[in-house]
Coordinates of C-alpha atoms and ligand atoms in Angstrom, one line a residue:
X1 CA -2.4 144.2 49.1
X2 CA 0.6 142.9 51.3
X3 CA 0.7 141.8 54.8
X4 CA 3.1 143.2 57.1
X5 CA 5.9 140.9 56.2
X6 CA 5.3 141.6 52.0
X7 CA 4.0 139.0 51.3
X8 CA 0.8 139.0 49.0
X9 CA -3.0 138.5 50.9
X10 CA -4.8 136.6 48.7
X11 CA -7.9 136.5 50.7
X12 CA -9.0 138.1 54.0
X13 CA -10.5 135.6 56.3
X14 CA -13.7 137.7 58.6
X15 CA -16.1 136.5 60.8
X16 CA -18.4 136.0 58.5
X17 CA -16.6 133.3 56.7
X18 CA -16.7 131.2 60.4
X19 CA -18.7 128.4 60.3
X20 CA -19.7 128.4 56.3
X21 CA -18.1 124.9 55.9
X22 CA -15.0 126.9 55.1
X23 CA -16.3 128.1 51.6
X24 CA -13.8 129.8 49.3
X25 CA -11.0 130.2 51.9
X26 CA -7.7 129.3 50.1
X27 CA -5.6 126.3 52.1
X28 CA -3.7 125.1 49.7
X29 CA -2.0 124.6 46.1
X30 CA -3.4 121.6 44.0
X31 CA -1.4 120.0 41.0
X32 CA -3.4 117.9 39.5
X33 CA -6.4 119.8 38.7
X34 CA -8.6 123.1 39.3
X35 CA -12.4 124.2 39.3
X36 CA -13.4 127.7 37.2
X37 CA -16.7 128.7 38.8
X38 CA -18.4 129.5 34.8
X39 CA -15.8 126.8 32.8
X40 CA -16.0 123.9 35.1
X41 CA -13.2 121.5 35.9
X42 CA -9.5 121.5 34.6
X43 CA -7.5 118.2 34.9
X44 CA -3.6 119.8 34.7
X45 CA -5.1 122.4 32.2
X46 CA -7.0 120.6 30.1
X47 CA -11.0 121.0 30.6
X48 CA -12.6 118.1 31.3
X49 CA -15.1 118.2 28.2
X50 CA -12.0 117.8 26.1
X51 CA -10.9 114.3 27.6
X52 CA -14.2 113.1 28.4
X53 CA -13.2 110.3 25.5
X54 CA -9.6 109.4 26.2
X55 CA -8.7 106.2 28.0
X56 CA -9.2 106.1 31.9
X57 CA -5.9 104.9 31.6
X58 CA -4.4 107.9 30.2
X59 CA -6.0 110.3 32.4
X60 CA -4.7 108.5 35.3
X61 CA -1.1 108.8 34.3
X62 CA -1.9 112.8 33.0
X63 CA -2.8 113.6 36.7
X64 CA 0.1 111.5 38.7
X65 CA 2.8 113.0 36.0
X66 CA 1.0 116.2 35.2
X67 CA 1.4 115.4 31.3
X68 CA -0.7 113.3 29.0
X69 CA 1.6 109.9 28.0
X70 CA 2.7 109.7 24.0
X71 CA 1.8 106.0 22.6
X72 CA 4.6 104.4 24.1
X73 CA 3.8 105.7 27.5
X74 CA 0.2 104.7 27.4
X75 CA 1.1 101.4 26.9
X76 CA 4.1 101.3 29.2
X77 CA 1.4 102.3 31.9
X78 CA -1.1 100.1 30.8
X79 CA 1.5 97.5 30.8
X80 CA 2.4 98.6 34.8
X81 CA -1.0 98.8 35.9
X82 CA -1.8 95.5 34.5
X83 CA 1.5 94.0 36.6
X84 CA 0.3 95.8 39.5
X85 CA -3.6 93.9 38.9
X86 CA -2.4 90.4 40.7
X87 CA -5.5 88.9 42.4
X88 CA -7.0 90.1 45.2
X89 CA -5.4 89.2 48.1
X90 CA -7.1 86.1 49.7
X91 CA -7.1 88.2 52.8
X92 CA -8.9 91.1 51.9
X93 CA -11.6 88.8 49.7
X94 CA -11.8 87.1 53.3
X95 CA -13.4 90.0 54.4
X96 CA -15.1 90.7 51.8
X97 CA -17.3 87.2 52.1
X98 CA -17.5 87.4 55.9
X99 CA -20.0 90.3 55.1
X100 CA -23.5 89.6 54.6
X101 CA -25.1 90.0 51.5
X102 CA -27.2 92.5 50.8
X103 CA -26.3 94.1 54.4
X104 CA -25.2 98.0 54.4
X105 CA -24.5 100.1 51.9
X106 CA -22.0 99.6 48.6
X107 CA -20.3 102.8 49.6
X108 CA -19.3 101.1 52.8
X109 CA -17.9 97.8 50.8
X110 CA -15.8 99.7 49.0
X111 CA -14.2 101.4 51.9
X112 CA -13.8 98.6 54.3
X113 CA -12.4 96.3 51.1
X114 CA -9.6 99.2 50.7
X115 CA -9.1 99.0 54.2
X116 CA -8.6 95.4 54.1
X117 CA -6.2 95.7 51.1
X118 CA -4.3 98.1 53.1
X119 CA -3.8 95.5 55.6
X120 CA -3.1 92.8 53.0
X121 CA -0.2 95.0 51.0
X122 CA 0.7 98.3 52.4
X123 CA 4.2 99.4 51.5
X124 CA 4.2 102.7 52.8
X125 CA 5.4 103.9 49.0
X126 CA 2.6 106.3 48.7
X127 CA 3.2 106.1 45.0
X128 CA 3.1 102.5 44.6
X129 CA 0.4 102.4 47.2
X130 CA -1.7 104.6 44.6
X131 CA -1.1 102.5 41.7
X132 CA -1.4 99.3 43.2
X133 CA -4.8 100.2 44.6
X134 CA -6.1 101.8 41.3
X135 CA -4.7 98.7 39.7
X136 CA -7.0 96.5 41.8
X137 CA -10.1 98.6 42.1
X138 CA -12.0 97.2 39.1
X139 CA -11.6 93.6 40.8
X140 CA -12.4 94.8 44.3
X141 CA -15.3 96.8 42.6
X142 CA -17.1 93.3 40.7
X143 CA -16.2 91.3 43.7
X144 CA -18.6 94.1 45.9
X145 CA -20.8 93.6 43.5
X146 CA -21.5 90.2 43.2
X147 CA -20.7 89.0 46.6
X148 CA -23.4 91.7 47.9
X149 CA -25.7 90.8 45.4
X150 CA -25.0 86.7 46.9
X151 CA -23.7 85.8 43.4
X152 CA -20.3 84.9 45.2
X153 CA -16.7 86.4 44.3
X154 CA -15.7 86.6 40.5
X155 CA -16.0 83.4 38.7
X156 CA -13.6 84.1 36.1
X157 CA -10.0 84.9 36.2
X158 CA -9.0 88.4 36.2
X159 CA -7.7 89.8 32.9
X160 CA -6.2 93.0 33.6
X161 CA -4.5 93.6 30.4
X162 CA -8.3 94.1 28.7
X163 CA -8.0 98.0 30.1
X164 CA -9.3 98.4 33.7
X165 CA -13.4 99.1 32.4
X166 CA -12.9 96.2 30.0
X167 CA -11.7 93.9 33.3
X168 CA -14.7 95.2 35.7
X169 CA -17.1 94.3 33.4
X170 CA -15.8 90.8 32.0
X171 CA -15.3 89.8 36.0
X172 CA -19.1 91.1 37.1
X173 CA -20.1 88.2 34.2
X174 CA -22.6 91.0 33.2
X175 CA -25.4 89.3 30.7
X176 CA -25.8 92.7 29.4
X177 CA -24.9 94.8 26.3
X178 CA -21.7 95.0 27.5
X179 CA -20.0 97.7 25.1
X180 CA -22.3 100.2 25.8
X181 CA -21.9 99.5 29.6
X182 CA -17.9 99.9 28.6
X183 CA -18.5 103.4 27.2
X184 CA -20.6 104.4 29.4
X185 CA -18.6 103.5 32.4
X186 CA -15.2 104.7 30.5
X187 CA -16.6 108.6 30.2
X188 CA -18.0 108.3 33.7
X189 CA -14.6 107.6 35.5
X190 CA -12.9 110.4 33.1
X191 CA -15.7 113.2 34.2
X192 CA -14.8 112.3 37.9
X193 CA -11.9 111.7 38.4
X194 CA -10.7 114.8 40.3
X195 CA -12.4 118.3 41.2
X196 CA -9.7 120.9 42.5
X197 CA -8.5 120.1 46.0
X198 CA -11.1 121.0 48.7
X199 CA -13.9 118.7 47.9
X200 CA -14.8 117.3 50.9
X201 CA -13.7 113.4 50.0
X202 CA -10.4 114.6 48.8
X203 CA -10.1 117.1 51.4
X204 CA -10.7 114.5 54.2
X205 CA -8.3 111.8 52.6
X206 CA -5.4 114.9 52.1
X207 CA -6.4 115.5 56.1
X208 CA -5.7 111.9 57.2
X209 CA -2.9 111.6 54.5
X210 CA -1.4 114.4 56.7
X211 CA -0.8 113.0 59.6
X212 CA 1.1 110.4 57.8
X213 CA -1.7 107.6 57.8
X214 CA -1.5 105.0 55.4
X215 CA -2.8 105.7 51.3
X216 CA -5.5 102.6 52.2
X217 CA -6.5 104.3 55.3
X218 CA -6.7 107.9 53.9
X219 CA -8.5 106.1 50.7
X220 CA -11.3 104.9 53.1
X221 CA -11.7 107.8 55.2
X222 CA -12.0 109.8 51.7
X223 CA -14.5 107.3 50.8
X224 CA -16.7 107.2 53.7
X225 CA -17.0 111.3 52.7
X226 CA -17.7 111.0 49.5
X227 CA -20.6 108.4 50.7
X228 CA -23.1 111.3 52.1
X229 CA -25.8 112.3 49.9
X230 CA -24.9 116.2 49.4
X231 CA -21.5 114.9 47.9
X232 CA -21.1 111.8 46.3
X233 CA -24.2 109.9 46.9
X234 CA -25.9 112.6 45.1
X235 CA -25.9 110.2 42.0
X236 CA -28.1 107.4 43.5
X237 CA -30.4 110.1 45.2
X238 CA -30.9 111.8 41.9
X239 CA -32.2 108.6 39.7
X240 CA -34.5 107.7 42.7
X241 CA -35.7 111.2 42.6
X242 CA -36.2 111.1 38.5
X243 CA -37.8 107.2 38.9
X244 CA -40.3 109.0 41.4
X245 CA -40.9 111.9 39.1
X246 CA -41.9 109.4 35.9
X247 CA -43.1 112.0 33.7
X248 CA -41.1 114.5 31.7
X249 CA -44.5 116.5 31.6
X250 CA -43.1 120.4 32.3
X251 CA -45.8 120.9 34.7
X252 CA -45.5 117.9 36.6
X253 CA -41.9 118.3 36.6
X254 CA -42.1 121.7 38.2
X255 CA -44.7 120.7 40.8
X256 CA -42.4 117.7 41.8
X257 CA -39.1 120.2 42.3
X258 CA -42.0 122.7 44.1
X259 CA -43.1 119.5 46.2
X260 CA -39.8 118.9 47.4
X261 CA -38.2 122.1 48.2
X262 CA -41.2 122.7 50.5
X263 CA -40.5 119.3 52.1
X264 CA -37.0 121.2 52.6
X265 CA -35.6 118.3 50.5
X266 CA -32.7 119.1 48.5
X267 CA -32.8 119.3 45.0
X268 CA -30.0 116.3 43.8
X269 CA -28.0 117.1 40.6
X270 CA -28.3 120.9 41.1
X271 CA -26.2 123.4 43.1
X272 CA -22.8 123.3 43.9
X273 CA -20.6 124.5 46.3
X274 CA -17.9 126.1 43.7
X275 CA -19.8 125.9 40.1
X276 CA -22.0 129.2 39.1
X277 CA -22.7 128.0 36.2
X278 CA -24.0 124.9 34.6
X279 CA -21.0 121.9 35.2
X280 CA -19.5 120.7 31.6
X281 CA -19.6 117.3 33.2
X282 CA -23.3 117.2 33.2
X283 CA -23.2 118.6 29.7
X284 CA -20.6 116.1 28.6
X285 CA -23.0 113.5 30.2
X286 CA -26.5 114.9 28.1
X287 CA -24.3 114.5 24.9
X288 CA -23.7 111.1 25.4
X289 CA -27.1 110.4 26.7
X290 CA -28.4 111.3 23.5
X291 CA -25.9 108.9 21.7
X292 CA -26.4 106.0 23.8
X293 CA -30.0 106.4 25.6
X294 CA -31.8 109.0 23.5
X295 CA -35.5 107.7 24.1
X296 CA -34.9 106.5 27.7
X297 CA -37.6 107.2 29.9
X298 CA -35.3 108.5 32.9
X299 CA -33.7 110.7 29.8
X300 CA -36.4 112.3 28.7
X301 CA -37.1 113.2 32.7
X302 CA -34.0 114.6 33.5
X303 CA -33.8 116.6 30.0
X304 CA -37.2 118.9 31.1
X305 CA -35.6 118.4 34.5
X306 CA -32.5 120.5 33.2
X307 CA -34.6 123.5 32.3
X308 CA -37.0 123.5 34.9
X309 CA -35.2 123.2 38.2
X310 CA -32.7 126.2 37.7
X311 CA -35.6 128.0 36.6
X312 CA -37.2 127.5 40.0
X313 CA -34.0 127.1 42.0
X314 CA -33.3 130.6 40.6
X315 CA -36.2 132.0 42.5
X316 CA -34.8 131.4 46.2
X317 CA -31.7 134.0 46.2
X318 CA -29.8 132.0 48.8
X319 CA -29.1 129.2 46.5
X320 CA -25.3 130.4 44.8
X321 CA -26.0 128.0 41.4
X322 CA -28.9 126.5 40.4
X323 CA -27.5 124.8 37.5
X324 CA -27.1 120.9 37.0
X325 CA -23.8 119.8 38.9
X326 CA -22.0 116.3 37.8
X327 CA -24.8 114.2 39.4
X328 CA -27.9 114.5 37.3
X329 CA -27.5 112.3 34.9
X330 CA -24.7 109.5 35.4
X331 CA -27.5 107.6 37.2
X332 CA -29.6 108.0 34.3
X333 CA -26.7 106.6 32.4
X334 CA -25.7 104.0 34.4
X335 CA -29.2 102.8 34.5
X336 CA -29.9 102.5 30.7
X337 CA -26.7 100.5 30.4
X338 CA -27.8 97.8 32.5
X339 CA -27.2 99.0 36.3
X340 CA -30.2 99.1 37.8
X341 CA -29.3 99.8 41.5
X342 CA -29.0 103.1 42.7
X343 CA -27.5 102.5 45.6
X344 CA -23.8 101.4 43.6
X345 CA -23.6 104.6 41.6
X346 CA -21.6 106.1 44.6
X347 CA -19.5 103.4 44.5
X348 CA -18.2 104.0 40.8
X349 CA -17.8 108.1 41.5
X350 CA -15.4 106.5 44.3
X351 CA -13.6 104.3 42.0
X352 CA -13.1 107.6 39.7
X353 CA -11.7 109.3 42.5
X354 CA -9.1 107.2 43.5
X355 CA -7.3 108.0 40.8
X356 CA -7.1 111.8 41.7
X357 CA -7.3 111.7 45.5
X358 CA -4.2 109.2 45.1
X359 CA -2.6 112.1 42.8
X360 CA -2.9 114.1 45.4
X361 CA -2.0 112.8 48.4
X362 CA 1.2 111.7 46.5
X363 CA 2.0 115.7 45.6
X364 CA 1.3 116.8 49.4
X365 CA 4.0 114.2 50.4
X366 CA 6.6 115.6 48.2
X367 CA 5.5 118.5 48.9
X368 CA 8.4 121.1 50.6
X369 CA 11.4 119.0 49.5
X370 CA 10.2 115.7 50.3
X371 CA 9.0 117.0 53.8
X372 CA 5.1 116.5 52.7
X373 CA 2.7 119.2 53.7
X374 CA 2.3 119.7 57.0
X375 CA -0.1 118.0 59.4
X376 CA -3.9 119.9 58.8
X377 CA -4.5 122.1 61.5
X378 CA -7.0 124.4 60.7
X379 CA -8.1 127.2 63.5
X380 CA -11.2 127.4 65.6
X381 CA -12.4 130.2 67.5
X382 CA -14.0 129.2 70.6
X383 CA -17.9 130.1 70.8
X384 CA -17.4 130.9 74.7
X385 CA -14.3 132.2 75.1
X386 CA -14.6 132.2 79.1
X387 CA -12.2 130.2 81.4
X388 CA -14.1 128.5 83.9
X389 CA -12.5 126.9 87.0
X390 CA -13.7 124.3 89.3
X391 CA -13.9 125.5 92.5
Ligands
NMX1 N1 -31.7 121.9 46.5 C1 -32.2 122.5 47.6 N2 -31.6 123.5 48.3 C2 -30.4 123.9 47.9 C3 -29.8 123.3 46.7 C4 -30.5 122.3 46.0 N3 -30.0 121.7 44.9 N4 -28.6 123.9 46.5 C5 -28.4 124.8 47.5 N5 -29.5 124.7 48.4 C6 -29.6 125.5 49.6 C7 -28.6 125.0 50.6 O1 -29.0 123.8 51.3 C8 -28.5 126.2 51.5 O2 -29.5 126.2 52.4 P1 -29.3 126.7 54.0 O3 -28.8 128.1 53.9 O4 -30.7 126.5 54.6 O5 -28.3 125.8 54.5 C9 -28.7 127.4 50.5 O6 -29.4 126.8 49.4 C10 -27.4 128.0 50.1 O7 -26.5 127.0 49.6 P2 -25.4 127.2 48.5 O8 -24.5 128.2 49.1 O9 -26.0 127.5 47.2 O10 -24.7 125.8 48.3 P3 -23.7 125.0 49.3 O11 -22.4 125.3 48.8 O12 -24.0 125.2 50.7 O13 -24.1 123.5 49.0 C11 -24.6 121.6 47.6 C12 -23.7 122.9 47.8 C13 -24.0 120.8 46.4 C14 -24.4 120.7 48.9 C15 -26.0 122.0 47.4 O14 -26.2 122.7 46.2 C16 -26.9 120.8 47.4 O15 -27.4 120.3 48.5 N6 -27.3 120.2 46.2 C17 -28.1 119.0 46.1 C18 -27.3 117.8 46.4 C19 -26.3 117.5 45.2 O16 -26.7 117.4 44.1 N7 -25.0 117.3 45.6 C20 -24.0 116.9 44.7 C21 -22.9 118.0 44.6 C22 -21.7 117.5 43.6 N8 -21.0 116.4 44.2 O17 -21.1 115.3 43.5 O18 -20.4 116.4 45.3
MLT2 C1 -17.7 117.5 42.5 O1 -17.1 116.6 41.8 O2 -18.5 118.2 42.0 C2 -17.3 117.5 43.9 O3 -16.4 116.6 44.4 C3 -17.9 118.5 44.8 C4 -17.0 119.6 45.0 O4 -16.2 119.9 44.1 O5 -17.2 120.3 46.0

């Protein structure tokens, strides 16, 4: 069908898509990555089960150049990123400590500290911007966590050129298996590192790139999106939801999910606002699960979990998927690797997203030419349409 200038209509907006939280209207074009409903997410073409294993590092450069790097790439990248890693900037780590331990939530560390490294090095280069801040996230992400756990900032000097996983986990001082918290933590960024365009944090941080606001202020405002429990803070709610569960008895399982949806609580780790069909990611996750974690407690939860919740999901016709999304078992993960608290599992799916919300906002500002895409300006349709006058 074409409109009356010829062009083609690739969807019909009608009233009945108002007020849905704009699901399924097309805004845009996306380079970096797109969603299949049934097949899950693409990064440039590739699905994301097929890179769940590569390097961080490697992804990173297939979604800013939209090609996966030969050998001597990689490393020229690693090599760039690592120049890029100088230590925080005593300004921002100012900040940082000036906030009281334990206070808050990790989500909102992580966006005020990329605030406060906005005000400590923005260039207005959006692509150096990008890089630099996904250069120093693993150090900004162990100083969160050990100056809000009051173990004070990194005492060990930063070693960027051990890969980016390697670094976070040498400067947290972890006393733990640490290679297992390495692979762990490697196929988590990888698995979240982008989903398509209209996600809501990478939708809100293309919206304030828009207007031309800084990468570090678009970066936090994406953040403090992805920090609500439908979206990204699905992860911690879903481990406290499996920890309160405890059993992977089928019964009990099922009247848990029963308990819940008549407390009008959502299910976290299922549903999703573009998936119909289970999300490779959480597949991706299950497999290594059962290589890392296999007798796991939490494990064995969320593995009669998987079958039972769609099962009763499936019975209320309103709900679109009632599959596992991304969310239902990185917590699960993250947990048998040594991080016990919840309430930082958000703050790793933001670290992953940097990466492809930086991607992003870097193609909408070449975008038409080098004139970026236009400011967002979506329409809405007044409820009351009357004019009123004072008299
Ligand atoms: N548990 C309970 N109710 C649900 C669920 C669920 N898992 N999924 C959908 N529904 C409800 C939903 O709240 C809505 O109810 P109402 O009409 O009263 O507003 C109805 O079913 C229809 O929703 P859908 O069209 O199926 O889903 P929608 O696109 O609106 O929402 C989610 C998508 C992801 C917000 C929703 O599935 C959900 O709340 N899931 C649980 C939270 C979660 O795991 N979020 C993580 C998503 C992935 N991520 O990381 O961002
Ligand atoms: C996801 O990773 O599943 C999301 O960011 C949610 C979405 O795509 O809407």
């Amino acid at each position: 069908m074409s409109d009356e200038n010829g062009k083609d209509v690739i969807f019909e907006v009608t009233e009945d898509h108002l007020n849905t939280g704009m699901r399924g209207i097309p805004v845009g074009t996306c380079r970096t990555s797109f969603v299949d409903p049934k097949k899950g997410v693409h990064y440039c073409g590739y699905p994301v089960g097929d890179l769940a294993d590569m390097d961080p590092e490697d992804i990173i450069f297939l979604l800013y150049e939209k090609r996966l790097p030969n050998r001597q790439e990689s490393q020229d990248f690693r090599h760039e990123l690592t120049q890029r890693a100088e230590r925080l900037p005593t300004g921002a780590l100012r900040v940082l400590e000036s906030l009281t331990p334990g206070s808050g939530h990790p989500m909102d560390w992580l966006s005020i500290g990329i605030q406060a490294l906005g005000v400590a090095e923005t260039t207005g280069d959006v692509r150096a911007d990008g890089l630099n801040l996904i250069a120093r996230t693993p150090e900004l992400m162990a100083t969160i966590f050990r100056l809000r756990g009051g173990r004070g900032a990194p005492d060990v000097a930063s070693e960027p050129e051990r890969g980016m996983v390697e670094n976070f986990v040498h400067l947290l001082g972890a006393e733990v298996e640490a290679d297992q918290m390495i692979r762990a933590l490697r196929v988590f960024l990888v698995l979240h590192m982008d989903h398509g365009g209209g996600n809501l944090s990478t939708f809100t941080g293309k919206a304030v790139a828009s207007g031309w606001a800084s990468l570090y202020a678009s970066m936090a405002s994406a953040m403090n999106a992805l920090s609500g429990p439908l979206h990204g803070r699905a992860n911690q709610s879903c481990l406290e939801f499996v920890q309160r569960i405890g059993t992977d008895n089928e019964k009990e399982v099922e009247a848990f999910v029963r308990q819940e949806l008549a407390a009008r609580r959502p299910i976290y780790g299922f549903g999703h606002a573009v998936l119909r069909a289970e999300d490779p990611r959480a597949a991706a996750q299950f497999k290594l699960g059962e290589e890392i974690c296999p007798d796991d407690n939490n494990f064995k939860v969320i593995k009669t979990l998987r079958e039972v919740a769609p099962r009763v999901l499936g019975e209320n016709p309103k709900i679109s998927n009632p599959n596992a999304n991304v969310d239902i078992a990185s917590g699960t993960l993250l947990n048998a690797v040594g991080f016990h608290k919840p309430e930082y599992y958000t703050t790793f799916f933001g670290w992953a997203r940097v990466a492809g919300i930086s991607a992003q906002i870097l193609d909408e500002r070449n975008a038409r030419g080098g004139r970026g895409t236009p400011i967002y300006r979506p329409k809405y349709i007044a409820a009351d349409p009357t004019v009123r006058r004072l008299e």
